[in-house]
Amino acid sequence: MMVERAAAGVHMAVAQIEMRVGGMSCASCVAAVEKGLSRLSGVKQVSVNLASETATITYDPDEIGPEQFANAIRELGYEAGVQTFSLPIRGMSCASCVAAVEGALKSVPGVMLADVNLATEQAMVQAVPLAVTRERLAQAVRGAGYEVGEEIEAGLADAERLERMRHLHRVRTRTIFSAICAALIMLGTNQDYFPGLRAVPRPVMLWALLALATPVQFWAGWQFYRGAWAALRRRSADMNTLIAVGTSAAYSYSLVLTTAPGILRAAGQRADVYYDTAAVIITLILLGRYLEARARGQASEAIRRLMELSPRLAHIVRDGEEVEVPADQVRQGDIVVVRPGEKIPVDGVVVWGKSSVDESMITGESVPVEKAEGDEVVGATINRSGAFRFRATKVGKDTALAQIIQLVRQAQGAKAPAQRLADRVAGIFVPAVIIIALITFAAWLIFGPPPAFTLAMMNCVAVLIIACPCALGLATPTAIMVGTGRGAENGILIKGGEKLELAERLQAIVFDKTGTLTEGNPWLTDSVPAPGGDEAQVLRLAAAAERGSEHPIAQAILRAAQERQIDLPEAADFEAVSGHGVRARVEGASLLLGNARLMADNGLELGPLAARAEALRGEGKTVMFLAREGRVIGMLAVADTLKLGSREAVQRLREMGLEIIMITGDNKQTARAIAGQLGIERVLAEVLPAQKANEVRKLQQEGKFVAMVGDGINDAPALAQADLGIAIGTGTDVAIESSDITLVSGNLNGVVAAIELSQRTLKTIKQNLFWAFIYNALGIPLAAGLFYPVFGILLNPIYAAAAMSFSSVSVVTNSLRLRRWQPRPP
């Protein structure tokens, strides 16, 4: 709420806002938040309530706003509540409309960020939850002269398509009507060329033309007047202003000539009417918008196809019987039955049966994946063979498909830096064009040849029409929309246009080894006792010590013990030593199991095992030493399998001119052996998990623009530190917050594909922006008549309208070429 106060004769605006603050646990937390917020310039008063977890802030909106409050709360170590709204916006036509809607949304107290996308006709708003509601945002949009559509849930593909078809039908109806009238007006205007029309008296023909032109001007073209009026109310101008002013000038001039011809004859002006100019301009612009809307619909096909993947029905077991229910009625914990050829309705874990599942619609991988008891299955994938049952674990908005759709929506709603620049240019472009049009009119009226007034008016109209910044507003968002959608269909989730631009600047890529370059499922290869020791005893004690660990190496040791049917004693006092190994007490003796550094830190000598360990590391194996009661009694070696395609992916990335770096906690010799198999020259070895982000930071300090590729869990800090974080997903784990790009499949060729798609999309954006700017740079001087003194060339306003419409359609069509993009086969 806003409160107006008068102090010492000065009118001062004071705003009050209520924000959620998460993570507070006691009165000292309250004091810390109040003190931290009170220090901010512009804050008048702060009151924090621990019970309701809210902070009520009184502040001067001219100095500070909600975004700064949220940042300050996070810096204090607490959670600042932020809510994201998605609003379908109707009635936008150019980049100026985008700026107007963004301005209206940002004026709502509590709004932190507002991004409006012309291509998707969506507004993404981040706001303070308690201070902002969807209705309040909708009121602001309506106040700016635009409409807010109904929010469409992710699963309602039919509703979204129906809304788009209704819009297309409205535009098509007006276009057809306008085209018929414009054709008749053209015939009547040129009646001397048609024998059947020559007999009609000229005054009668003029009134007939007026009757045809008026509904075109004020019914078919009403949207331009409505938009222009909305812009005038907010003291600005947009594309609708240019069209309304331009066509009204031609229509009004003709109206005067029809109803009072003596006025213009007395002024010495030629008695030509321009109903055809106004009608054809409106028709061509409507046609352009219709074609543009169709193309936009094709650009958003990716989301619609994703939404249609989800099956409508599911078979579940209830009360011991199999029943058929709508897929959206499946609940977490339900047992779902899947037969061959059926789509899997939701995410879950197999509890009975075996099959192969086609996951290509989610991961982009064409090879079916074998599924057995305990394996995860993903909703919307297709069961190819065998029947099985699974327990539903994620339903509704929590499924992998729903998360993918949401990520794609957010990506398509976000703006690239290039688009923000285009929007800023468009914000000043329209007023500048109106000034140029007025100068054009004045120059032709004063210095032009007879009939000066007619030429001045027509050139002024041509400038207004050709300069509409539609292409400029569509250049970036259409390419991002198609590019991100195409990526999603191939298992590549890109979080927005800014990430696309980052991908082009890459110089180095850091790969985590375990689980990224390798399968992450090591297996025991060697169990070596110290001289005079027992190999079985070494494995038995090591496996007992590792029983409390979830580390992949621990699991490899435990699997080997189970395969050999070794009975394991109980372990006590288990302790994990991060990055080094474990401690435990087994059968009353203290055990230490870990790498050479762990042994050295505890003052233990490796003895004759050192030479054998060196040889094993040279084979790319990871070596763990076992010490009992302060004496090394043996060692174990494990190996991890390289991921299929990892060697080819590394080679392709090197061919793209990128430096490839591997980071791992392994010993240097082991790490170099694995890197050698992959063709990687630079290795960062013996790096603890907590140190990975720091290693990425060091590379950035070398001046490199760095991408980090990891699993998105242990590597989260490094992914966040990198200039571009690329997370390898696992089929259902797709909403990885720390990454900029998520690969749903674990295939590393997806990294190559993601970079190639990013570069291709950015190239398309640059092409669009280039042609949009060049179009206006050449079109405006031509329309103003600057080439007339030398070449005798003038631009008819009708051709200007055709060119303007073509520019918008060409930009969208160029973006649609991205739909043909396919990842290159390895």
CSV table of C-alpha atoms in Angstrom, one decimal, residues 198-470:
chain,number,residue,atom,x,y,z
A,198,ARG,CA,-16.8,4.9,-66.4
A,199,ALA,CA,-20.5,5.7,-66.5
A,200,VAL,CA,-20.7,6.2,-62.8
A,201,PRO,CA,-20.6,9.9,-61.9
A,202,ARG,CA,-17.5,10.8,-60.0
A,203,PRO,CA,-19.3,12.3,-56.9
A,204,VAL,CA,-21.4,9.1,-56.6
A,205,MET,CA,-18.3,7.0,-56.9
A,206,LEU,CA,-16.6,9.0,-54.1
A,207,TRP,CA,-19.5,8.4,-51.7
A,208,ALA,CA,-19.5,4.7,-52.6
A,209,LEU,CA,-15.7,4.6,-51.8
A,210,LEU,CA,-16.4,6.4,-48.5
A,211,ALA,CA,-19.0,3.8,-47.6
A,212,LEU,CA,-16.5,1.0,-48.3
A,213,ALA,CA,-13.6,2.6,-46.6
A,214,THR,CA,-15.3,3.6,-43.4
A,215,PRO,CA,-15.9,0.1,-42.0
A,216,VAL,CA,-12.3,-0.9,-43.0
A,217,GLN,CA,-11.0,2.2,-41.2
A,218,PHE,CA,-13.0,1.9,-38.0
A,219,TRP,CA,-14.0,-1.7,-37.7
A,220,ALA,CA,-11.2,-3.7,-39.3
A,221,GLY,CA,-8.7,-1.1,-38.1
A,222,TRP,CA,-10.3,-0.4,-34.7
A,223,GLN,CA,-7.5,-2.3,-32.9
A,224,PHE,CA,-5.0,0.4,-34.1
A,225,TYR,CA,-7.1,3.2,-32.7
A,226,ARG,CA,-7.6,1.4,-29.4
A,227,GLY,CA,-3.9,0.8,-29.1
A,228,ALA,CA,-3.1,4.4,-30.0
A,229,TRP,CA,-5.5,5.7,-27.5
A,230,ALA,CA,-4.0,3.5,-24.8
A,231,ALA,CA,-0.5,4.8,-25.7
A,232,LEU,CA,-1.8,8.4,-25.6
A,233,ARG,CA,-3.2,7.8,-22.1
A,234,ARG,CA,0.2,6.8,-20.8
A,235,ARG,CA,1.8,9.7,-22.7
A,236,SER,CA,3.7,7.5,-25.2
A,237,ALA,CA,3.5,6.3,-28.7
A,238,ASP,CA,3.8,2.8,-30.3
A,239,MET,CA,3.2,1.0,-33.6
A,240,ASN,CA,-0.6,1.5,-33.3
A,241,THR,CA,0.0,5.2,-33.1
A,242,LEU,CA,2.0,5.2,-36.4
A,243,ILE,CA,-0.6,3.2,-38.2
A,244,ALA,CA,-3.6,5.1,-36.8
A,245,VAL,CA,-2.1,8.5,-37.6
A,246,GLY,CA,-0.9,7.4,-41.1
A,247,THR,CA,-4.1,5.8,-42.3
A,248,SER,CA,-6.3,8.5,-40.6
A,249,ALA,CA,-4.4,11.2,-42.6
A,250,ALA,CA,-5.1,9.5,-45.9
A,251,TYR,CA,-8.8,8.7,-44.9
A,252,SER,CA,-9.4,12.3,-43.5
A,253,TYR,CA,-8.0,14.0,-46.6
A,254,SER,CA,-10.2,11.8,-48.8
A,255,LEU,CA,-13.2,12.5,-46.6
A,256,VAL,CA,-12.8,16.2,-46.9
A,257,LEU,CA,-12.5,15.9,-50.7
A,258,THR,CA,-15.7,13.8,-50.8
A,259,THR,CA,-17.9,15.9,-48.5
A,260,ALA,CA,-16.5,19.4,-49.2
A,261,PRO,CA,-14.5,19.3,-52.5
A,262,GLY,CA,-14.5,23.0,-52.8
A,263,ILE,CA,-12.1,23.5,-49.9
A,264,LEU,CA,-9.2,21.7,-51.5
A,265,ARG,CA,-9.9,23.1,-55.0
A,266,ALA,CA,-9.8,26.6,-53.5
A,267,ALA,CA,-6.4,25.8,-51.9
A,268,GLY,CA,-5.2,24.7,-55.4
A,269,GLN,CA,-4.8,21.0,-54.5
A,270,ARG,CA,-5.3,18.1,-56.9
A,271,ALA,CA,-8.7,16.4,-56.3
A,272,ASP,CA,-7.3,12.8,-55.8
A,273,VAL,CA,-8.8,10.6,-53.0
A,274,TYR,CA,-6.7,8.1,-51.1
A,275,TYR,CA,-9.3,5.8,-49.7
A,276,ASP,CA,-7.4,3.0,-51.4
A,277,THR,CA,-4.1,3.9,-49.6
A,278,ALA,CA,-5.8,3.7,-46.2
A,279,ALA,CA,-7.7,0.6,-46.9
A,280,VAL,CA,-4.8,-1.3,-48.5
A,281,ILE,CA,-2.4,-0.3,-45.7
A,282,ILE,CA,-4.8,-1.7,-43.1
A,283,THR,CA,-5.4,-4.8,-45.2
A,284,LEU,CA,-1.7,-5.5,-45.6
A,285,ILE,CA,-0.9,-4.9,-42.0
A,286,LEU,CA,-3.7,-7.2,-40.9
A,287,LEU,CA,-2.5,-9.8,-43.4
A,288,GLY,CA,1.0,-9.5,-42.0
A,289,ARG,CA,-0.4,-9.9,-38.4
A,290,TYR,CA,-2.3,-13.0,-39.5
A,291,LEU,CA,0.7,-14.6,-41.1
A,292,GLU,CA,2.8,-13.6,-38.1
A,293,ALA,CA,0.3,-15.1,-35.7
A,294,ARG,CA,0.3,-18.3,-37.6
A,295,ALA,CA,4.1,-18.4,-37.6
A,296,ARG,CA,4.1,-17.7,-33.8
A,297,GLY,CA,1.8,-20.6,-33.4
A,298,GLN,CA,4.3,-22.8,-35.2
A,299,ALA,CA,7.1,-21.4,-33.1
A,300,SER,CA,5.3,-22.4,-29.9
A,301,GLU,CA,4.6,-25.9,-31.2
A,302,ALA,CA,7.4,-27.4,-29.1
A,303,ILE,CA,5.5,-26.7,-25.8
A,304,ARG,CA,2.2,-27.9,-27.3
A,305,ARG,CA,3.9,-31.2,-28.5
A,306,LEU,CA,5.4,-31.7,-25.1
A,307,MET,CA,2.0,-31.1,-23.4
A,308,GLU,CA,0.4,-33.6,-25.7
A,309,LEU,CA,2.9,-36.3,-24.8
A,310,SER,CA,1.2,-37.0,-21.5
A,311,PRO,CA,-1.4,-39.9,-21.8
A,312,ARG,CA,-5.0,-39.2,-20.9
A,313,LEU,CA,-5.7,-42.5,-19.2
A,314,ALA,CA,-4.0,-44.8,-16.7
A,315,HIS,CA,-4.6,-48.3,-15.3
A,316,ILE,CA,-4.1,-48.5,-11.6
A,317,VAL,CA,-4.7,-51.2,-8.9
A,318,ARG,CA,-7.3,-50.3,-6.3
A,319,ASP,CA,-8.8,-52.7,-3.8
A,320,GLY,CA,-7.0,-55.6,-5.6
A,321,GLU,CA,-8.6,-54.8,-8.9
A,322,GLU,CA,-7.3,-53.0,-12.0
A,323,VAL,CA,-9.3,-49.9,-12.9
A,324,GLU,CA,-9.0,-47.3,-15.6
A,325,VAL,CA,-8.9,-43.6,-14.5
A,326,PRO,CA,-7.9,-40.3,-16.0
A,327,ALA,CA,-4.1,-39.8,-15.8
A,328,ASP,CA,-4.5,-36.7,-13.7
A,329,GLN,CA,-6.2,-38.7,-11.0
A,330,VAL,CA,-3.2,-40.9,-10.3
A,331,ARG,CA,-2.0,-40.2,-6.8
A,332,GLN,CA,1.4,-40.7,-5.3
A,333,GLY,CA,1.8,-44.3,-4.0
A,334,ASP,CA,-0.7,-45.8,-6.5
A,335,ILE,CA,0.4,-49.0,-8.2
A,336,VAL,CA,0.1,-48.4,-12.0
A,337,VAL,CA,-0.1,-51.2,-14.6
A,338,VAL,CA,1.6,-50.7,-18.0
A,339,ARG,CA,1.2,-53.0,-21.0
A,340,PRO,CA,3.3,-53.2,-24.2
A,341,GLY,CA,2.7,-50.2,-26.4
A,342,GLU,CA,1.2,-48.0,-23.7
A,343,LYS,CA,2.4,-44.7,-22.5
A,344,ILE,CA,3.6,-44.4,-18.9
A,345,PRO,CA,1.2,-41.9,-17.3
A,346,VAL,CA,3.4,-40.5,-14.4
A,347,ASP,CA,6.9,-40.9,-12.9
A,348,GLY,CA,7.6,-43.9,-10.6
A,349,VAL,CA,9.7,-46.9,-9.6
A,350,VAL,CA,9.1,-50.4,-11.1
A,351,VAL,CA,7.9,-52.9,-8.4
A,352,TRP,CA,7.2,-55.9,-10.7
A,353,GLY,CA,8.1,-57.0,-14.3
A,354,LYS,CA,10.7,-56.2,-16.9
A,355,SER,CA,10.5,-54.2,-20.2
A,356,SER,CA,12.3,-51.8,-22.5
A,357,VAL,CA,11.1,-48.2,-22.6
A,358,ASP,CA,11.4,-45.6,-25.3
A,359,GLU,CA,12.5,-42.5,-23.5
A,360,SER,CA,13.4,-40.5,-26.7
A,361,MET,CA,10.6,-37.9,-26.2
A,362,ILE,CA,12.1,-36.9,-22.8
A,363,THR,CA,15.9,-37.5,-23.3
A,364,GLY,CA,16.3,-37.3,-27.0
A,365,GLU,CA,18.0,-40.8,-27.0
A,366,SER,CA,16.6,-43.2,-29.6
A,367,VAL,CA,17.8,-46.4,-28.0
A,368,PRO,CA,15.2,-48.0,-25.7
A,369,VAL,CA,16.2,-48.4,-22.0
A,370,GLU,CA,15.8,-51.7,-20.2
A,371,LYS,CA,13.7,-51.5,-17.0
A,372,ALA,CA,13.5,-53.9,-14.1
A,373,GLU,CA,12.4,-53.9,-10.5
A,374,GLY,CA,13.8,-50.9,-8.7
A,375,ASP,CA,14.4,-48.8,-11.9
A,376,GLU,CA,12.8,-45.4,-12.4
A,377,VAL,CA,10.4,-44.8,-15.2
A,378,VAL,CA,9.4,-41.4,-16.5
A,379,GLY,CA,5.9,-40.2,-17.4
A,380,ALA,CA,5.0,-39.8,-21.1
A,381,THR,CA,7.6,-42.4,-22.2
A,382,ILE,CA,6.5,-45.5,-24.2
A,383,ASN,CA,6.6,-49.1,-23.0
A,384,ARG,CA,7.9,-51.1,-26.0
A,385,SER,CA,7.9,-54.7,-24.7
A,386,GLY,CA,6.8,-56.6,-21.7
A,387,ALA,CA,4.3,-55.6,-19.0
A,388,PHE,CA,5.2,-54.2,-15.6
A,389,ARG,CA,3.8,-52.4,-12.6
A,390,PHE,CA,5.3,-49.4,-10.9
A,391,ARG,CA,4.6,-47.3,-7.8
A,392,ALA,CA,3.8,-43.6,-8.7
A,393,THR,CA,6.3,-41.3,-7.0
A,394,LYS,CA,5.7,-38.0,-8.9
A,395,VAL,CA,2.4,-36.9,-10.2
A,396,GLY,CA,0.8,-33.7,-11.6
A,397,LYS,CA,3.2,-30.7,-11.6
A,398,ASP,CA,6.0,-32.8,-10.1
A,399,THR,CA,6.5,-35.1,-13.0
A,400,ALA,CA,9.6,-34.8,-15.2
A,401,LEU,CA,7.5,-33.7,-18.2
A,402,ALA,CA,5.7,-31.0,-16.2
A,403,GLN,CA,9.0,-29.7,-14.9
A,404,ILE,CA,10.4,-29.7,-18.5
A,405,ILE,CA,7.4,-27.7,-19.7
A,406,GLN,CA,7.7,-25.2,-16.9
A,407,LEU,CA,11.5,-24.8,-17.6
A,408,VAL,CA,10.8,-24.2,-21.3
A,409,ARG,CA,8.0,-21.7,-20.5
A,410,GLN,CA,10.4,-19.8,-18.2
A,411,ALA,CA,13.2,-19.9,-20.8
A,412,GLN,CA,10.9,-18.6,-23.5
A,413,GLY,CA,9.6,-15.8,-21.2
A,414,ALA,CA,13.1,-14.7,-20.2
A,415,LYS,CA,15.0,-12.1,-22.2
A,416,ALA,CA,18.4,-12.1,-23.8
A,417,PRO,CA,20.6,-9.0,-23.4
A,418,ALA,CA,20.2,-8.4,-27.1
A,419,GLN,CA,16.5,-8.2,-26.7
A,420,ARG,CA,16.7,-5.8,-23.9
A,421,LEU,CA,18.8,-3.5,-26.1
A,422,ALA,CA,16.2,-3.8,-28.9
A,423,ASP,CA,13.4,-2.9,-26.5
A,424,ARG,CA,15.3,0.2,-25.3
A,425,VAL,CA,15.8,1.2,-28.9
A,426,ALA,CA,12.1,0.7,-29.6
A,427,GLY,CA,11.2,2.8,-26.6
A,428,ILE,CA,12.7,5.9,-28.2
A,429,PHE,CA,12.2,4.8,-31.8
A,430,VAL,CA,8.5,5.6,-32.3
A,431,PRO,CA,8.6,9.2,-30.9
A,432,ALA,CA,11.7,9.8,-33.2
A,433,VAL,CA,9.8,8.4,-36.2
A,434,ILE,CA,6.8,10.8,-35.5
A,435,ILE,CA,9.3,13.7,-35.4
A,436,ILE,CA,10.9,12.5,-38.7
A,437,ALA,CA,7.4,12.2,-40.3
A,438,LEU,CA,6.5,15.8,-39.3
A,439,ILE,CA,9.8,17.1,-40.6
A,440,THR,CA,9.2,15.2,-43.9
A,441,PHE,CA,5.7,16.7,-44.2
A,442,ALA,CA,7.0,20.2,-43.6
A,443,ALA,CA,10.0,19.9,-45.9
A,444,TRP,CA,7.8,18.6,-48.8
A,445,LEU,CA,5.2,21.2,-48.2
A,446,ILE,CA,7.7,24.0,-48.3
A,447,PHE,CA,10.2,22.8,-50.9
A,448,GLY,CA,8.4,20.0,-52.8
A,449,PRO,CA,7.1,20.3,-56.4
A,450,PRO,CA,3.3,20.6,-57.1
A,451,PRO,CA,1.1,19.2,-55.7
A,452,ALA,CA,3.2,19.9,-52.6
A,453,PHE,CA,0.5,19.2,-50.0
A,454,THR,CA,-0.4,15.8,-51.5
A,455,LEU,CA,3.2,14.7,-51.8
A,456,ALA,CA,3.9,16.0,-48.3
A,457,MET,CA,1.0,14.0,-46.9
A,458,MET,CA,1.8,10.7,-48.8
A,459,ASN,CA,5.5,10.8,-47.9
A,460,CYS,CA,4.6,11.5,-44.2
A,461,VAL,CA,2.3,8.5,-44.2
A,462,ALA,CA,4.9,6.3,-45.9
A,463,VAL,CA,7.4,7.2,-43.1
A,464,LEU,CA,4.9,6.4,-40.4
A,465,ILE,CA,3.9,3.1,-41.9
A,466,ILE,CA,7.3,1.7,-42.9
A,467,ALA,CA,9.0,2.6,-39.6
A,468,CYS,CA,6.8,0.3,-37.4
A,469,PRO,CA,9.2,-1.6,-35.1
A,470,CYS,CA,7.4,-4.9,-35.3
